mmCIF file of C-alpha atoms and ligand atoms in Angstrom:
data_model
loop_
_atom_site.group_PDB
_atom_site.id
_atom_site.type_symbol
_atom_site.label_atom_id
_atom_site.label_comp_id
_atom_site.label_asym_id
_atom_site.label_seq_id
_atom_site.Cartn_x
_atom_site.Cartn_y
_atom_site.Cartn_z
ATOM 1 C CA MET A 5 90.505 112.222 139.952
ATOM 2 C CA ALA A 6 93.586 113.419 141.870
ATOM 3 C CA ALA A 7 93.808 117.210 142.314
ATOM 4 C CA TRP A 8 96.857 117.469 140.053
ATOM 5 C CA GLU A 9 95.015 115.739 137.255
ATOM 6 C CA GLU A 10 92.658 118.677 136.872
ATOM 7 C CA ASN A 11 95.496 120.729 135.406
ATOM 8 C CA VAL A 12 96.867 118.101 133.075
ATOM 9 C CA ARG A 13 96.798 118.931 129.352
ATOM 10 C CA LYS A 14 94.455 116.171 128.285
ATOM 11 C CA VAL A 15 94.467 114.940 124.719
ATOM 12 C CA VAL A 16 93.003 112.130 122.678
ATOM 13 C CA PRO A 17 96.130 110.986 120.849
ATOM 14 C CA TYR A 18 96.488 110.077 117.196
ATOM 15 C CA THR A 19 96.358 106.332 116.596
ATOM 16 C CA PRO A 20 99.117 105.214 114.256
ATOM 17 C CA GLY A 21 98.694 102.125 112.070
ATOM 18 C CA GLU A 22 99.683 98.824 113.620
ATOM 19 C CA GLN A 23 103.317 97.698 113.277
ATOM 20 C CA PRO A 24 103.099 93.912 113.672
ATOM 21 C CA LYS A 25 106.179 92.093 114.980
ATOM 22 C CA SER A 26 105.852 89.115 112.661
ATOM 23 C CA ARG A 27 107.709 89.317 109.360
ATOM 24 C CA ASN A 28 105.221 87.034 107.644
ATOM 25 C CA ILE A 29 102.568 89.703 107.501
ATOM 26 C CA ILE A 30 101.705 91.350 104.209
ATOM 27 C CA LYS A 31 101.751 94.880 105.477
ATOM 28 C CA LEU A 32 99.529 97.210 103.483
ATOM 29 C CA ASN A 33 98.316 99.338 106.392
ATOM 30 C CA THR A 34 100.670 102.329 106.776
ATOM 31 C CA ASN A 35 101.523 103.425 103.224
ATOM 32 C CA GLU A 36 105.166 102.499 103.537
ATOM 33 C CA ASN A 37 107.170 101.916 100.373
ATOM 34 C CA PRO A 38 107.559 98.184 99.657
ATOM 35 C CA TYR A 39 111.000 98.738 98.123
ATOM 36 C CA PRO A 40 114.226 99.341 100.051
ATOM 37 C CA PRO A 41 115.898 102.763 100.262
ATOM 38 C CA ALA A 42 118.453 103.715 97.585
ATOM 39 C CA PRO A 43 121.613 101.531 97.613
ATOM 40 C CA GLY A 44 123.717 104.531 98.663
ATOM 41 C CA VAL A 45 121.779 104.665 101.927
ATOM 42 C CA GLU A 46 123.018 101.235 102.981
ATOM 43 C CA ARG A 47 126.561 102.067 101.902
ATOM 44 C CA ALA A 48 126.565 105.305 103.894
ATOM 45 C CA LEU A 49 125.169 103.539 106.945
ATOM 46 C CA ARG A 50 127.977 100.973 106.873
ATOM 47 C CA GLU A 51 130.543 103.738 106.531
ATOM 48 C CA MET A 52 129.244 105.807 109.432
ATOM 49 C CA ASP A 53 131.821 106.562 112.116
ATOM 50 C CA VAL A 54 130.303 105.625 115.469
ATOM 51 C CA GLN A 55 132.934 107.749 117.213
ATOM 52 C CA GLU A 56 131.105 110.786 115.878
ATOM 53 C CA PHE A 57 128.024 109.869 117.897
ATOM 54 C CA ARG A 58 129.524 111.322 121.064
ATOM 55 C CA LYS A 59 128.970 114.764 119.528
ATOM 56 C CA TYR A 60 125.688 116.553 118.934
ATOM 57 C CA PRO A 61 124.395 116.521 115.357
ATOM 58 C CA ASP A 62 124.200 119.609 113.134
ATOM 59 C CA ALA A 63 121.418 121.709 114.693
ATOM 60 C CA GLU A 64 120.877 123.488 111.366
ATOM 61 C CA THR A 65 120.350 120.118 109.620
ATOM 62 C CA ARG A 66 122.606 121.640 106.995
ATOM 63 C CA PRO A 67 123.537 118.623 104.839
ATOM 64 C CA LEU A 68 119.885 117.826 104.222
ATOM 65 C CA VAL A 69 118.784 121.426 103.796
ATOM 66 C CA ASP A 70 121.464 121.938 101.143
ATOM 67 C CA VAL A 71 120.769 118.794 99.167
ATOM 68 C CA LEU A 72 117.006 119.487 99.194
ATOM 69 C CA ALA A 73 117.516 123.115 98.164
ATOM 70 C CA GLU A 74 119.593 121.962 95.229
ATOM 71 C CA TYR A 75 117.143 119.229 94.255
ATOM 72 C CA TYR A 76 114.107 121.522 94.297
ATOM 73 C CA GLN A 77 115.989 124.561 92.966
ATOM 74 C CA VAL A 78 115.211 126.810 95.934
ATOM 75 C CA LYS A 79 117.432 128.689 98.378
ATOM 76 C CA PRO A 80 118.605 126.854 101.510
ATOM 77 C CA GLU A 81 116.806 129.599 103.495
ATOM 78 C CA GLN A 82 113.578 128.219 102.096
ATOM 79 C CA VAL A 83 113.973 124.711 103.541
ATOM 80 C CA PHE A 84 113.050 123.471 107.020
ATOM 81 C CA VAL A 85 113.823 119.875 108.028
ATOM 82 C CA GLY A 86 112.122 117.924 110.821
ATOM 83 C CA VAL A 87 111.585 114.492 112.348
ATOM 84 C CA GLY A 88 109.167 113.228 109.733
ATOM 85 C CA SER A 89 106.530 115.504 108.266
ATOM 86 C CA ASP A 90 104.511 114.946 111.443
ATOM 87 C CA ASP A 91 107.114 117.008 113.291
ATOM 88 C CA VAL A 92 107.226 119.607 110.512
ATOM 89 C CA LEU A 93 103.429 119.904 110.507
ATOM 90 C CA ALA A 94 103.205 120.095 114.310
ATOM 91 C CA MET A 95 105.856 122.856 114.350
ATOM 92 C CA SER A 96 103.978 124.668 111.581
ATOM 93 C CA PHE A 97 100.682 124.530 113.484
ATOM 94 C CA LEU A 98 102.476 125.885 116.558
ATOM 95 C CA THR A 99 104.215 128.638 114.590
ATOM 96 C CA PHE A 100 101.563 129.843 112.188
ATOM 97 C CA PHE A 101 98.107 129.189 113.608
ATOM 98 C CA ASN A 102 97.862 131.752 116.375
ATOM 99 C CA SER A 103 95.123 134.109 115.253
ATOM 100 C CA GLY A 104 92.403 132.561 117.413
ATOM 101 C CA LYS A 105 90.314 132.102 114.269
ATOM 102 C CA PRO A 106 89.468 128.558 113.189
ATOM 103 C CA ILE A 107 91.789 126.869 110.757
ATOM 104 C CA LEU A 108 90.201 124.903 107.925
ATOM 105 C CA PHE A 109 90.818 121.371 106.730
ATOM 106 C CA PRO A 110 88.644 118.663 105.141
ATOM 107 C CA ASP A 111 86.320 116.504 107.264
ATOM 108 C CA ILE A 112 87.876 113.392 105.767
ATOM 109 C CA THR A 113 91.620 113.826 105.935
ATOM 110 C CA TYR A 114 94.802 112.971 107.789
ATOM 111 C CA SER A 115 93.568 112.309 111.305
ATOM 112 C CA PHE A 116 96.522 114.027 112.963
ATOM 113 C CA TYR A 117 95.352 117.572 112.053
ATOM 114 C CA ASP A 118 92.567 117.744 114.631
ATOM 115 C CA VAL A 119 94.847 116.125 117.230
ATOM 116 C CA TRP A 120 97.477 118.880 116.851
ATOM 117 C CA ALA A 121 94.779 121.531 116.818
ATOM 118 C CA ASP A 122 93.300 120.153 120.055
ATOM 119 C CA LEU A 123 96.724 119.795 121.666
ATOM 120 C CA LEU A 124 97.714 123.359 120.776
ATOM 121 C CA LYS A 125 94.246 124.768 121.484
ATOM 122 C CA ILE A 126 93.820 125.969 117.898
ATOM 123 C CA PRO A 127 90.158 126.259 116.893
ATOM 124 C CA TYR A 128 89.262 124.452 113.671
ATOM 125 C CA ALA A 129 86.351 123.922 111.317
ATOM 126 C CA CYS A 130 86.230 120.797 109.156
ATOM 127 C CA GLN A 131 84.999 121.366 105.610
ATOM 128 C CA PRO A 132 83.038 118.429 104.184
ATOM 129 C CA LEU A 133 84.308 116.746 101.042
ATOM 130 C CA ASP A 134 81.642 116.261 98.378
ATOM 131 C CA ASP A 135 80.086 112.825 97.870
ATOM 132 C CA GLU A 136 82.918 111.826 95.568
ATOM 133 C CA PHE A 137 85.510 112.834 98.145
ATOM 134 C CA HIS A 138 86.578 115.971 96.326
ATOM 135 C CA ILE A 139 87.524 119.166 98.145
ATOM 136 C CA ARG A 140 85.130 122.055 97.432
ATOM 137 C CA VAL A 141 87.195 125.157 96.789
ATOM 138 C CA GLU A 142 84.370 127.523 97.877
ATOM 139 C CA ASP A 143 84.604 126.108 101.416
ATOM 140 C CA TYR A 144 88.090 127.571 101.685
ATOM 141 C CA LYS A 145 87.180 131.093 100.676
ATOM 142 C CA LYS A 146 86.201 132.471 104.043
ATOM 143 C CA ASP A 147 87.706 134.279 106.978
ATOM 144 C CA CYS A 148 89.927 131.771 108.813
ATOM 145 C CA GLY A 149 93.138 131.320 110.785
ATOM 146 C CA GLY A 150 94.888 129.208 108.151
ATOM 147 C CA ILE A 151 94.377 126.178 105.933
ATOM 148 C CA VAL A 152 95.796 122.659 105.755
ATOM 149 C CA ILE A 153 95.133 120.496 102.745
ATOM 150 C CA PRO A 154 96.847 117.238 101.889
ATOM 151 C CA ASN A 155 97.361 116.765 98.187
ATOM 152 C CA PRO A 156 96.655 114.019 97.268
ATOM 153 C CA ASN A 157 94.273 113.801 100.210
ATOM 154 C CA ALA A 158 94.581 110.969 102.701
ATOM 155 C CA PRO A 159 92.981 108.501 103.145
ATOM 156 C CA THR A 160 91.084 109.084 99.899
ATOM 157 C CA GLY A 161 94.061 109.345 97.508
ATOM 158 C CA VAL A 162 92.182 112.012 95.539
ATOM 159 C CA GLU A 163 94.245 114.734 93.893
ATOM 160 C CA MET A 164 93.281 118.397 93.778
ATOM 161 C CA GLY A 165 94.371 120.354 90.706
ATOM 162 C CA LEU A 166 96.974 123.091 91.032
ATOM 163 C CA SER A 167 94.582 125.696 89.649
ATOM 164 C CA GLN A 168 92.219 124.978 92.543
ATOM 165 C CA ILE A 169 95.059 125.213 95.041
ATOM 166 C CA GLU A 170 96.022 128.522 93.488
ATOM 167 C CA GLU A 171 92.444 129.746 93.883
ATOM 168 C CA ILE A 172 92.606 128.904 97.592
ATOM 169 C CA LEU A 173 95.999 130.605 97.970
ATOM 170 C CA LYS A 174 94.708 133.736 96.245
ATOM 171 C CA SER A 175 91.666 133.925 98.503
ATOM 172 C CA ASN A 176 93.759 133.568 101.648
ATOM 173 C CA LEU A 177 96.704 135.896 101.271
ATOM 174 C CA ASP A 178 96.483 136.923 104.947
ATOM 175 C CA VAL A 179 96.974 133.432 106.367
ATOM 176 C CA ILE A 180 99.299 130.480 105.860
ATOM 177 C CA VAL A 181 98.108 127.704 103.562
ATOM 178 C CA ILE A 182 99.884 124.408 104.173
ATOM 179 C CA ILE A 183 99.811 121.852 101.376
ATOM 180 C CA ASP A 184 100.761 118.482 102.854
ATOM 181 C CA GLU A 185 102.336 116.587 99.964
ATOM 182 C CA ALA A 186 103.177 113.328 101.733
ATOM 183 C CA TYR A 187 102.042 111.375 98.652
ATOM 184 C CA VAL A 188 102.625 113.850 95.841
ATOM 185 C CA ASP A 189 105.515 111.949 94.220
ATOM 186 C CA PHE A 190 103.210 109.105 93.188
ATOM 187 C CA GLY A 191 101.778 111.049 90.276
ATOM 188 C CA ALA A 192 100.220 114.307 91.511
ATOM 189 C CA ASP A 193 101.387 117.860 90.748
ATOM 190 C CA SER A 194 103.371 119.610 93.458
ATOM 191 C CA ALA A 195 102.453 123.105 94.613
ATOM 192 C CA LEU A 196 106.188 123.898 94.756
ATOM 193 C CA SER A 197 105.771 125.558 91.355
ATOM 194 C CA LEU A 198 103.455 128.137 93.007
ATOM 195 C CA LEU A 199 106.021 129.191 95.620
ATOM 196 C CA PRO A 200 107.485 132.105 93.620
ATOM 197 C CA LYS A 201 103.991 133.624 93.408
ATOM 198 C CA TYR A 202 102.608 133.021 96.915
ATOM 199 C CA GLU A 203 104.364 134.019 100.103
ATOM 200 C CA ASN A 204 101.550 132.418 102.142
ATOM 201 C CA LEU A 205 102.259 128.903 100.818
ATOM 202 C CA LEU A 206 104.095 126.238 102.786
ATOM 203 C CA VAL A 207 104.683 122.902 101.052
ATOM 204 C CA VAL A 208 105.388 119.915 103.316
ATOM 205 C CA GLN A 209 106.870 116.664 102.039
ATOM 206 C CA THR A 210 108.355 113.505 103.548
ATOM 207 C CA PHE A 211 110.985 110.806 103.022
ATOM 208 C CA SER A 212 108.618 108.232 104.538
ATOM 209 C CA LYS A 213 106.757 107.134 101.421
ATOM 210 C CA SER A 214 108.412 107.908 98.090
ATOM 211 C CA ARG A 215 111.970 107.681 99.458
ATOM 212 C CA SER A 216 111.438 104.479 101.461
ATOM 213 C CA LEU A 217 112.747 105.950 104.722
ATOM 214 C CA ALA A 218 109.802 105.951 107.140
ATOM 215 C CA GLY A 219 112.087 104.451 109.783
ATOM 216 C CA MET A 220 114.544 107.363 109.613
ATOM 217 C CA ARG A 221 111.863 110.005 110.290
ATOM 218 C CA ILE A 222 112.677 112.786 107.841
ATOM 219 C CA GLY A 223 110.254 115.441 106.642
ATOM 220 C CA TYR A 224 110.665 118.960 105.302
ATOM 221 C CA ALA A 225 108.858 122.139 104.472
ATOM 222 C CA ILE A 226 109.618 124.572 101.673
ATOM 223 C CA GLY A 227 108.324 128.137 101.817
ATOM 224 C CA CYS A 228 109.507 131.726 101.681
ATOM 225 C CA PRO A 229 112.663 132.524 103.728
ATOM 226 C CA LYS A 230 110.718 134.612 106.247
ATOM 227 C CA MET A 231 108.347 131.761 106.976
ATOM 228 C CA ILE A 232 111.197 129.271 107.377
ATOM 229 C CA LYS A 233 112.968 131.660 109.772
ATOM 230 C CA TYR A 234 109.830 131.774 111.962
ATOM 231 C CA LEU A 235 109.625 127.972 111.895
ATOM 232 C CA ASN A 236 113.269 127.648 112.899
ATOM 233 C CA ASP A 237 112.812 130.137 115.747
ATOM 234 C CA VAL A 238 110.069 127.936 117.189
ATOM 235 C CA LYS A 239 112.046 124.751 116.606
ATOM 236 C CA TYR A 240 115.108 126.165 118.412
ATOM 237 C CA SER A 241 112.837 127.165 121.276
ATOM 238 C CA PHE A 242 111.609 123.619 121.576
ATOM 239 C CA ASN A 243 114.479 121.256 120.761
ATOM 240 C CA SER A 244 117.611 122.355 118.897
ATOM 241 C CA TYR A 245 118.859 118.932 117.862
ATOM 242 C CA THR A 246 115.835 117.346 116.277
ATOM 243 C CA MET A 247 117.553 115.408 113.517
ATOM 244 C CA ASN A 248 120.040 112.726 114.502
ATOM 245 C CA MET A 249 123.298 112.195 112.597
ATOM 246 C CA THR A 250 122.177 108.971 110.978
ATOM 247 C CA ALA A 251 119.022 110.519 109.550
ATOM 248 C CA LEU A 252 120.975 113.528 108.271
ATOM 249 C CA THR A 253 123.574 111.359 106.541
ATOM 250 C CA LEU A 254 121.218 108.772 105.069
ATOM 251 C CA GLY A 255 118.656 111.332 103.953
ATOM 252 C CA VAL A 256 121.282 113.012 101.792
ATOM 253 C CA GLU A 257 122.069 109.698 100.088
ATOM 254 C CA ALA A 258 118.402 109.093 99.319
ATOM 255 C CA VAL A 259 118.093 112.459 97.552
ATOM 256 C CA LYS A 260 121.316 112.008 95.591
ATOM 257 C CA ASP A 261 120.109 108.868 93.805
ATOM 258 C CA ASP A 262 117.407 110.341 91.625
ATOM 259 C CA ALA A 263 117.423 107.466 89.132
ATOM 260 C CA TYR A 264 116.600 104.957 91.869
ATOM 261 C CA PHE A 265 113.932 107.292 93.261
ATOM 262 C CA LYS A 266 112.178 107.585 89.917
ATOM 263 C CA GLU A 267 112.465 103.871 89.189
ATOM 264 C CA THR A 268 110.890 102.958 92.536
ATOM 265 C CA LEU A 269 108.073 105.452 92.075
ATOM 266 C CA GLN A 270 107.329 104.035 88.644
ATOM 267 C CA LYS A 271 107.173 100.499 90.012
ATOM 268 C CA VAL A 272 104.689 101.522 92.712
ATOM 269 C CA MET A 273 102.557 103.456 90.214
ATOM 270 C CA ASN A 274 102.535 100.567 87.722
ATOM 271 C CA THR A 275 101.404 98.178 90.439
ATOM 272 C CA ARG A 276 98.750 100.633 91.596
ATOM 273 C CA GLU A 277 97.290 100.976 88.121
ATOM 274 C CA ARG A 278 97.153 97.209 87.651
ATOM 275 C CA VAL A 279 95.537 96.697 91.064
ATOM 276 C CA LYS A 280 92.923 99.366 90.301
ATOM 277 C CA GLY A 281 91.758 97.241 87.359
ATOM 278 C CA GLU A 282 91.688 94.041 89.395
ATOM 279 C CA LEU A 283 89.799 95.590 92.300
ATOM 280 C CA LYS A 284 87.253 97.046 89.895
ATOM 281 C CA ALA A 285 86.761 93.634 88.289
ATOM 282 C CA LEU A 286 85.986 92.277 91.778
ATOM 283 C CA GLY A 287 83.290 94.907 92.260
ATOM 284 C CA PHE A 288 85.187 97.352 94.460
ATOM 285 C CA VAL A 289 84.440 101.048 94.049
ATOM 286 C CA PHE A 290 86.887 103.870 94.675
ATOM 287 C CA GLN A 291 87.884 107.319 93.521
ATOM 288 C CA ASP A 292 90.960 107.554 91.345
ATOM 289 C CA SER A 293 94.077 107.522 93.514
ATOM 290 C CA LYS A 294 97.256 109.471 92.795
ATOM 291 C CA SER A 295 98.939 108.152 95.926
ATOM 292 C CA ASN A 296 100.500 104.874 97.016
ATOM 293 C CA PHE A 297 97.213 103.544 98.372
ATOM 294 C CA ILE A 298 93.670 102.873 97.195
ATOM 295 C CA PHE A 299 90.657 103.738 99.341
ATOM 296 C CA ALA A 300 88.075 101.180 98.344
ATOM 297 C CA SER A 301 84.630 100.014 99.301
ATOM 298 C CA HIS A 302 82.620 96.950 98.221
ATOM 299 C CA PRO A 303 78.859 97.186 97.794
ATOM 300 C CA ASN A 304 78.240 93.633 99.094
ATOM 301 C CA TYR A 305 80.863 93.154 101.785
ATOM 302 C CA PRO A 306 81.188 95.470 104.797
ATOM 303 C CA ALA A 307 84.706 96.907 105.035
ATOM 304 C CA LYS A 308 85.010 95.950 108.692
ATOM 305 C CA GLU A 309 84.299 92.314 107.866
ATOM 306 C CA LEU A 310 86.842 92.340 105.035
ATOM 307 C CA PHE A 311 89.387 94.044 107.276
ATOM 308 C CA GLU A 312 89.030 91.330 109.945
ATOM 309 C CA ALA A 313 89.103 88.499 107.415
ATOM 310 C CA LEU A 314 92.218 89.921 105.753
ATOM 311 C CA LYS A 315 93.907 90.241 109.120
ATOM 312 C CA GLN A 316 93.136 86.601 109.893
ATOM 313 C CA ALA A 317 94.847 85.741 106.619
ATOM 314 C CA GLY A 318 97.926 87.784 107.570
ATOM 315 C CA ILE A 319 97.166 90.730 105.289
ATOM 316 C CA TYR A 320 97.021 94.051 107.111
ATOM 317 C CA VAL A 321 95.170 97.001 105.607
ATOM 318 C CA ARG A 322 93.810 100.107 107.346
ATOM 319 C CA TYR A 323 90.220 100.521 108.486
ATOM 320 C CA PHE A 324 88.863 103.750 110.009
ATOM 321 C CA ASN A 325 85.775 103.442 112.175
ATOM 322 C CA LYS A 326 84.680 107.010 111.424
ATOM 323 C CA PRO A 327 81.606 108.680 109.949
ATOM 324 C CA ARG A 328 81.400 108.592 106.127
ATOM 325 C CA ILE A 329 84.410 106.299 105.728
ATOM 326 C CA ASP A 330 83.526 103.310 107.919
ATOM 327 C CA ASN A 331 82.804 101.170 104.895
ATOM 328 C CA TYR A 332 86.186 101.693 103.243
ATOM 329 C CA LEU A 333 89.552 99.980 103.335
ATOM 330 C CA ARG A 334 92.741 101.891 102.755
ATOM 331 C CA ILE A 335 95.046 99.530 100.943
ATOM 332 C CA SER A 336 98.691 100.540 100.560
ATOM 333 C CA ILE A 337 100.433 99.484 97.359
ATOM 334 C CA GLY A 338 102.929 96.707 98.091
ATOM 335 C CA THR A 339 105.126 94.690 95.758
ATOM 336 C CA ASP A 340 103.485 92.909 92.836
ATOM 337 C CA ALA A 341 103.730 89.607 94.703
ATOM 338 C CA GLU A 342 102.048 91.079 97.794
ATOM 339 C CA MET A 343 99.241 92.575 95.741
ATOM 340 C CA ASP A 344 98.776 89.227 93.965
ATOM 341 C CA GLU A 345 98.131 87.642 97.352
ATOM 342 C CA LEU A 346 95.650 90.347 98.271
ATOM 343 C CA ILE A 347 93.762 89.905 95.016
ATOM 344 C CA ALA A 348 93.842 86.098 95.364
ATOM 345 C CA PHE A 349 92.327 86.482 98.838
ATOM 346 C CA PHE A 350 89.519 88.697 97.526
ATOM 347 C CA GLU A 351 88.865 86.366 94.607
ATOM 348 C CA LYS A 352 88.243 83.505 97.017
ATOM 349 C CA TYR A 353 86.309 85.567 99.551
ATOM 350 C CA ILE A 354 84.123 87.459 97.150
ATOM 351 C CA LYS A 355 83.421 84.886 94.439
HETATM 352 N N1 LIG B 12 100.728 113.690 106.120
HETATM 353 C C1 LIG B 12 99.947 112.706 105.674
HETATM 354 C C2 LIG B 12 98.780 113.052 104.821
HETATM 355 C C3 LIG B 12 100.214 111.368 106.014
HETATM 356 O O1 LIG B 12 99.420 110.389 105.614
HETATM 357 C C4 LIG B 12 101.350 111.083 106.821
HETATM 358 C C5 LIG B 12 101.678 109.653 107.173
HETATM 359 N N2 LIG B 12 101.071 109.137 108.270
HETATM 360 C C6 LIG B 12 102.126 112.153 107.277
HETATM 361 C C7 LIG B 12 101.802 113.439 106.888
HETATM 362 C C8 LIG B 12 103.271 111.965 108.194
HETATM 363 O O2 LIG B 12 104.285 111.208 107.662
HETATM 364 P P1 LIG B 12 105.759 111.245 108.256
HETATM 365 O O3 LIG B 12 105.712 111.850 109.640
HETATM 366 O O4 LIG B 12 106.190 109.841 108.272
HETATM 367 O O5 LIG B 12 106.555 112.091 107.331
#
């Protein structure tokens, strides 16, 4: 090892899902929305004035902050916008988890949390889900440096009830509790309704799944004005112009078309419910999912084998080679036609 390498900040990075080049792949591996963004997004993109690109974008991300504040009926001072919720979460870890005490999150969860904690040298303690992949509230009632819980959880898809979230908030008034709601729009209850009661709550959401804009990288957090001010202070100390003009403009269009948003969500949820029945009929087992994916296991076919066979057939799903979940496939909900192909594959393979 070269001498300089001894002082390098060494990290084991997060591994994102594969983004295959071929268009013929049925891509059910990264929980993207199978439907296009709202029609207004395309219109606004065509109308964008390229001349404007010589200028810096709005550092305050104002157009998006305002439209989100209006949509969720909060004050603009309560909204923070970032480059996908990954950026928002990373900034939140950096801003809020500085006590030196371990932060708490589930053992089976979004695999970026421990990466940020390691990167930022934040101690953490993973709290095991029960055998049915449910979060145990008691595990989150202890002295800690903060809490992060995705609701619904990923990659399990399991929803936690708002009363349980409230119990956790109540027991942790001295630290920040982040509820990562990347998938909440697909049928779970948002903790946004608890904001007026709990100053220690930060709700994080994204445009990547329910608003079909993963490629634009837009995420946001909603919390009390003081918390958002602290987040902005850190953001401005890191990179003032995080959101580019295109993302700011197109994000606004996506929020404005609520009818399209709701219609798309309903389509994904209808497909999910149908696929649940078909997977069950094939012998798959899984907890009920309130997200746009199903985390399933088959008693007779190892998940790794199914994952490889699906890939050979041009169907990509996600497989995690990790303790407790190495016999599961995370299957994103695609269009009806895509899910038909998946089911047809399983019918041949399994029967
Ligand atoms: N939280 C969870 C639980 C996720 O699964 C994801 C998607 N990988 C994210 C946050 C980040 O999504 P994005 O940065 O695209 O908003």
